[in-house]
Amino acid sequence: MLRLTPDVLLAAYAAGIFPMAESADDPELFWVDPRRRGILPLDGFHVAHRLRRVVRQRRFEIRCDSAFAEVLRGCAEASEKRPNTWINDEIVRLYTALFARGAAHSVECWHAGVLVGGLYGVSLGAAFFGESMFSRESEASKVALVHLVARLRLGGYRLLDTQFLTPHLAGFGGVEISRSRYHRLLAEALSYRAVFPSELPGGACGDPLAALQSSKLTS
């Protein structure tokens, strides 16, 4: 089997496809190009009142890109809600290499010095491709998502690809679109350049809810 490289992986994302494995124990990867694609419109992101309270309580310390490999391993963990995972050793190798070259990022929730949740994804042009998230404490991955979207809006991103639409993501305003429409949105996003901000205004104490209200998407 031809071994994939980070350059091939980025070219695949630019073409609208992404890799998955059948299971963590399967060494092979296959390409996915969903007929119906999940996206989370950055200008239509919804934060429920209960989650707003959790965010304002600042129960988690938020860091970006400080423990990317740990976030990957967290997303690969089997759980009661997710007994099987598609993240195998080849996925870990490839995305760790993307992170090393600044093309992948993690948003992390820490509590008492322990990583308790987070997410990671790929950045290309003004598109961010969300890959996976995990929680070891209640609401951790949701808080990480709020912080991610605040950063994407501030950084000038135009597309947040979630690959598939789940009820969980639909609650945040996620929608499902056709493959052809997705490819049009992707092409537009790739024609711009965005910058992933590791911090919000105010540094480590930055308020993502305020950032979501103040940041505006440009046409």
Short mmCIF file of C-alpha atoms in Angstrom, two decimals:
data_model
loop_
_atom_site.label_atom_id
_atom_site.label_comp_id
_atom_site.label_asym_id
_atom_site.label_seq_id
_atom_site.Cartn_x
_atom_site.Cartn_y
_atom_site.Cartn_z
CA MET A 1 0.00 0.00 0.00
CA LEU A 2 1.29 3.49 -0.89
CA ARG A 3 2.00 5.35 2.31
CA LEU A 4 0.15 8.63 2.57
CA THR A 5 2.02 11.86 3.18
CA PRO A 6 0.84 15.12 4.75
CA ASP A 7 0.93 16.76 1.30
CA VAL A 8 -1.35 14.08 -0.16
CA LEU A 9 -3.68 14.46 2.81
CA LEU A 10 -3.96 18.23 2.36
CA ALA A 11 -4.58 17.77 -1.37
CA ALA A 12 -7.39 15.36 -0.50
CA TYR A 13 -9.01 17.89 1.81
CA ALA A 14 -8.76 20.53 -0.91
CA ALA A 15 -10.59 18.08 -3.21
CA GLY A 16 -13.33 17.53 -0.62
CA ILE A 17 -12.40 14.05 0.62
CA PHE A 18 -10.98 12.76 3.88
CA PRO A 19 -9.62 9.44 5.22
CA MET A 20 -11.08 7.08 7.78
CA ALA A 21 -10.32 3.61 9.09
CA GLU A 22 -12.82 0.83 9.69
CA SER A 23 -11.55 0.55 13.28
CA ALA A 24 -8.61 1.46 15.48
CA ASP A 25 -7.16 -2.02 14.87
CA ASP A 26 -7.42 -1.87 11.07
CA PRO A 27 -4.18 -0.47 9.57
CA GLU A 28 -5.85 0.47 6.27
CA LEU A 29 -7.49 3.79 5.39
CA PHE A 30 -10.22 4.58 2.88
CA TRP A 31 -11.36 7.86 1.33
CA VAL A 32 -14.75 9.35 2.12
CA ASP A 33 -16.71 11.83 -0.03
CA PRO A 34 -20.19 11.97 1.55
CA ARG A 35 -23.17 12.51 -0.71
CA ARG A 36 -24.65 14.68 2.06
CA ARG A 37 -22.12 16.78 3.96
CA GLY A 38 -22.39 18.22 7.44
CA ILE A 39 -21.28 21.80 8.02
CA LEU A 40 -21.66 24.22 10.90
CA PRO A 41 -22.40 27.69 9.50
CA LEU A 42 -20.16 30.12 11.37
CA ASP A 43 -22.75 32.89 11.12
CA GLY A 44 -25.51 30.63 12.43
CA PHE A 45 -23.76 29.06 15.42
CA HIS A 46 -26.17 28.56 18.34
CA VAL A 47 -25.14 28.29 21.99
CA ALA A 48 -27.91 27.08 24.28
CA HIS A 49 -28.60 29.04 27.48
CA ARG A 50 -27.40 26.21 29.74
CA LEU A 51 -24.12 25.95 27.85
CA ARG A 52 -23.70 29.73 27.99
CA ARG A 53 -23.84 29.45 31.79
CA VAL A 54 -21.19 26.73 31.75
CA VAL A 55 -18.91 28.82 29.53
CA ARG A 56 -19.32 31.87 31.78
CA GLN A 57 -18.50 29.78 34.87
CA ARG A 58 -15.02 29.16 33.41
CA ARG A 59 -14.90 25.71 34.95
CA PHE A 60 -12.26 24.71 32.36
CA GLU A 61 -8.93 26.23 31.45
CA ILE A 62 -8.83 26.52 27.66
CA ARG A 63 -5.61 25.94 25.77
CA CYS A 64 -4.89 25.57 22.07
CA ASP A 65 -2.22 23.36 20.50
CA SER A 66 -0.57 22.53 23.82
CA ALA A 67 -1.36 18.80 23.79
CA PHE A 68 -2.37 17.87 20.25
CA ALA A 69 -1.23 14.23 20.52
CA GLU A 70 -3.09 13.82 23.80
CA VAL A 71 -6.27 15.15 22.21
CA LEU A 72 -5.87 12.66 19.37
CA ARG A 73 -5.50 9.83 21.87
CA GLY A 74 -8.53 11.10 23.78
CA CYS A 75 -10.63 11.10 20.61
CA ALA A 76 -9.45 7.54 19.89
CA GLU A 77 -10.60 6.24 23.28
CA ALA A 78 -13.53 3.86 23.33
CA SER A 79 -16.41 4.95 25.53
CA GLU A 80 -19.91 3.85 26.47
CA LYS A 81 -21.41 6.20 23.89
CA ARG A 82 -18.73 5.45 21.29
CA PRO A 83 -17.50 1.84 21.65
CA ASN A 84 -15.69 1.91 18.30
CA THR A 85 -13.37 4.50 16.82
CA TRP A 86 -12.05 5.15 13.31
CA ILE A 87 -8.76 6.62 14.56
CA ASN A 88 -5.94 4.13 13.95
CA ASP A 89 -2.16 4.46 14.15
CA GLU A 90 -1.94 5.77 10.58
CA ILE A 91 -4.42 8.54 11.37
CA VAL A 92 -2.36 9.46 14.42
CA ARG A 93 0.84 9.57 12.34
CA LEU A 94 -0.64 11.70 9.57
CA TYR A 95 -2.43 14.27 11.70
CA THR A 96 0.49 14.61 14.08
CA ALA A 97 2.60 15.45 11.01
CA LEU A 98 0.01 18.02 9.91
CA PHE A 99 0.12 19.58 13.36
CA ALA A 100 3.92 19.80 13.20
CA ARG A 101 3.64 21.92 10.07
CA GLY A 102 0.87 24.14 11.45
CA ALA A 103 -1.94 22.65 9.37
CA ALA A 104 -3.86 21.08 12.27
CA HIS A 105 -4.97 22.48 15.61
CA SER A 106 -6.46 21.37 18.90
CA VAL A 107 -8.71 23.17 21.39
CA GLU A 108 -8.36 21.69 24.84
CA CYS A 109 -10.28 21.83 28.12
CA TRP A 110 -8.18 21.37 31.25
CA HIS A 111 -9.31 21.01 34.85
CA ALA A 112 -6.88 21.01 37.78
CA GLY A 113 -4.03 20.45 35.34
CA VAL A 114 -5.66 17.43 33.68
CA LEU A 115 -6.91 17.27 30.08
CA VAL A 116 -10.63 16.51 30.33
CA GLY A 117 -11.88 17.18 26.81
CA GLY A 118 -11.19 18.80 23.49
CA LEU A 119 -11.25 18.57 19.73
CA TYR A 120 -8.95 18.74 16.75
CA GLY A 121 -9.14 19.50 13.07
CA VAL A 122 -7.35 20.54 9.90
CA SER A 123 -6.88 24.11 8.68
CA LEU A 124 -6.53 24.92 4.99
CA GLY A 125 -7.12 28.33 3.43
CA ALA A 126 -10.18 29.72 5.22
CA ALA A 127 -11.68 26.26 5.82
CA PHE A 128 -11.49 24.29 9.04
CA PHE A 129 -12.24 20.57 8.91
CA GLY A 130 -13.41 19.33 12.31
CA GLU A 131 -12.24 15.78 12.86
CA SER A 132 -13.24 14.54 16.30
CA MET A 133 -13.93 15.58 19.88
CA PHE A 134 -14.04 13.91 23.27
CA SER A 135 -15.12 14.56 26.87
CA ARG A 136 -13.96 13.08 30.12
CA GLU A 137 -16.02 15.61 32.07
CA SER A 138 -19.53 16.80 31.31
CA GLU A 139 -19.77 19.64 28.76
CA ALA A 140 -16.03 19.73 28.04
CA SER A 141 -16.24 19.04 24.31
CA LYS A 142 -19.15 21.47 23.95
CA VAL A 143 -17.14 24.24 25.60
CA ALA A 144 -14.22 23.42 23.32
CA LEU A 145 -16.51 23.79 20.31
CA VAL A 146 -17.69 27.21 21.47
CA HIS A 147 -14.07 28.31 21.79
CA LEU A 148 -13.23 26.86 18.38
CA VAL A 149 -16.01 28.75 16.60
CA ALA A 150 -15.07 32.00 18.34
CA ARG A 151 -11.50 31.58 17.09
CA LEU A 152 -12.57 30.66 13.58
CA ARG A 153 -14.72 33.76 13.30
CA LEU A 154 -11.98 35.99 14.65
CA GLY A 155 -9.42 34.40 12.35
CA GLY A 156 -11.41 34.98 9.17
CA TYR A 157 -12.53 31.41 8.46
CA ARG A 158 -15.48 30.90 6.12
CA LEU A 159 -16.25 27.19 6.38
CA LEU A 160 -16.45 24.75 9.29
CA ASP A 161 -16.79 21.25 7.88
CA THR A 162 -18.15 18.64 10.32
CA GLN A 163 -18.13 15.82 7.72
CA PHE A 164 -21.44 14.37 8.92
CA LEU A 165 -24.42 15.91 10.69
CA THR A 166 -25.30 14.47 14.10
CA PRO A 167 -28.14 15.48 16.44
CA HIS A 168 -25.45 16.90 18.73
CA LEU A 169 -24.11 19.21 16.00
CA ALA A 170 -27.60 20.09 14.77
CA GLY A 171 -28.23 21.56 18.21
CA PHE A 172 -25.46 24.08 17.52
CA GLY A 173 -26.97 25.04 14.17
CA GLY A 174 -25.30 22.38 12.03
CA VAL A 175 -26.93 21.59 8.70
CA GLU A 176 -26.60 19.00 5.95
CA ILE A 177 -25.93 20.11 2.38
CA SER A 178 -25.43 18.41 -0.96
CA ARG A 179 -22.01 17.33 -2.14
CA SER A 180 -22.11 19.83 -5.00
CA ARG A 181 -22.96 22.74 -2.72
CA TYR A 182 -20.24 21.69 -0.30
CA HIS A 183 -17.66 21.69 -3.08
CA ARG A 184 -18.71 25.21 -4.07
CA LEU A 185 -18.38 26.46 -0.49
CA LEU A 186 -15.05 24.69 -0.14
CA ALA A 187 -13.65 26.24 -3.32
CA GLU A 188 -14.67 29.69 -2.10
CA ALA A 189 -13.12 29.15 1.35
CA LEU A 190 -9.87 27.90 -0.16
CA SER A 191 -9.52 31.13 -2.14
CA TYR A 192 -9.03 33.05 1.14
CA ARG A 193 -6.39 32.87 3.83
CA ALA A 194 -7.36 32.63 7.50
CA VAL A 195 -5.21 32.58 10.62
CA PHE A 196 -6.00 30.34 13.59
CA PRO A 197 -5.78 32.51 16.74
CA SER A 198 -4.46 30.58 19.72
CA GLU A 199 -5.99 33.12 22.10
CA LEU A 200 -9.08 35.29 22.20
CA PRO A 201 -8.99 39.00 22.99
CA GLY A 202 -8.07 39.18 26.65
CA GLY A 203 -5.64 36.26 26.45
CA ALA A 204 -6.25 33.17 28.55
CA CYS A 205 -9.26 34.88 30.14
CA GLY A 206 -10.83 35.80 26.80
CA ASP A 207 -14.60 35.43 26.57
CA PRO A 208 -15.68 33.32 23.56
CA LEU A 209 -19.28 34.50 23.83
CA ALA A 210 -18.20 38.12 23.56
CA ALA A 211 -15.93 37.21 20.67
CA LEU A 212 -18.83 35.51 18.88
CA GLN A 213 -20.94 38.64 19.24
CA SER A 214 -18.25 41.07 18.17
CA SER A 215 -16.70 39.17 15.27
CA LYS A 216 -18.43 39.50 11.92
CA LEU A 217 -18.07 37.35 8.83
CA THR A 218 -17.17 39.26 5.69
CA SER A 219 -18.65 38.48 2.31
#
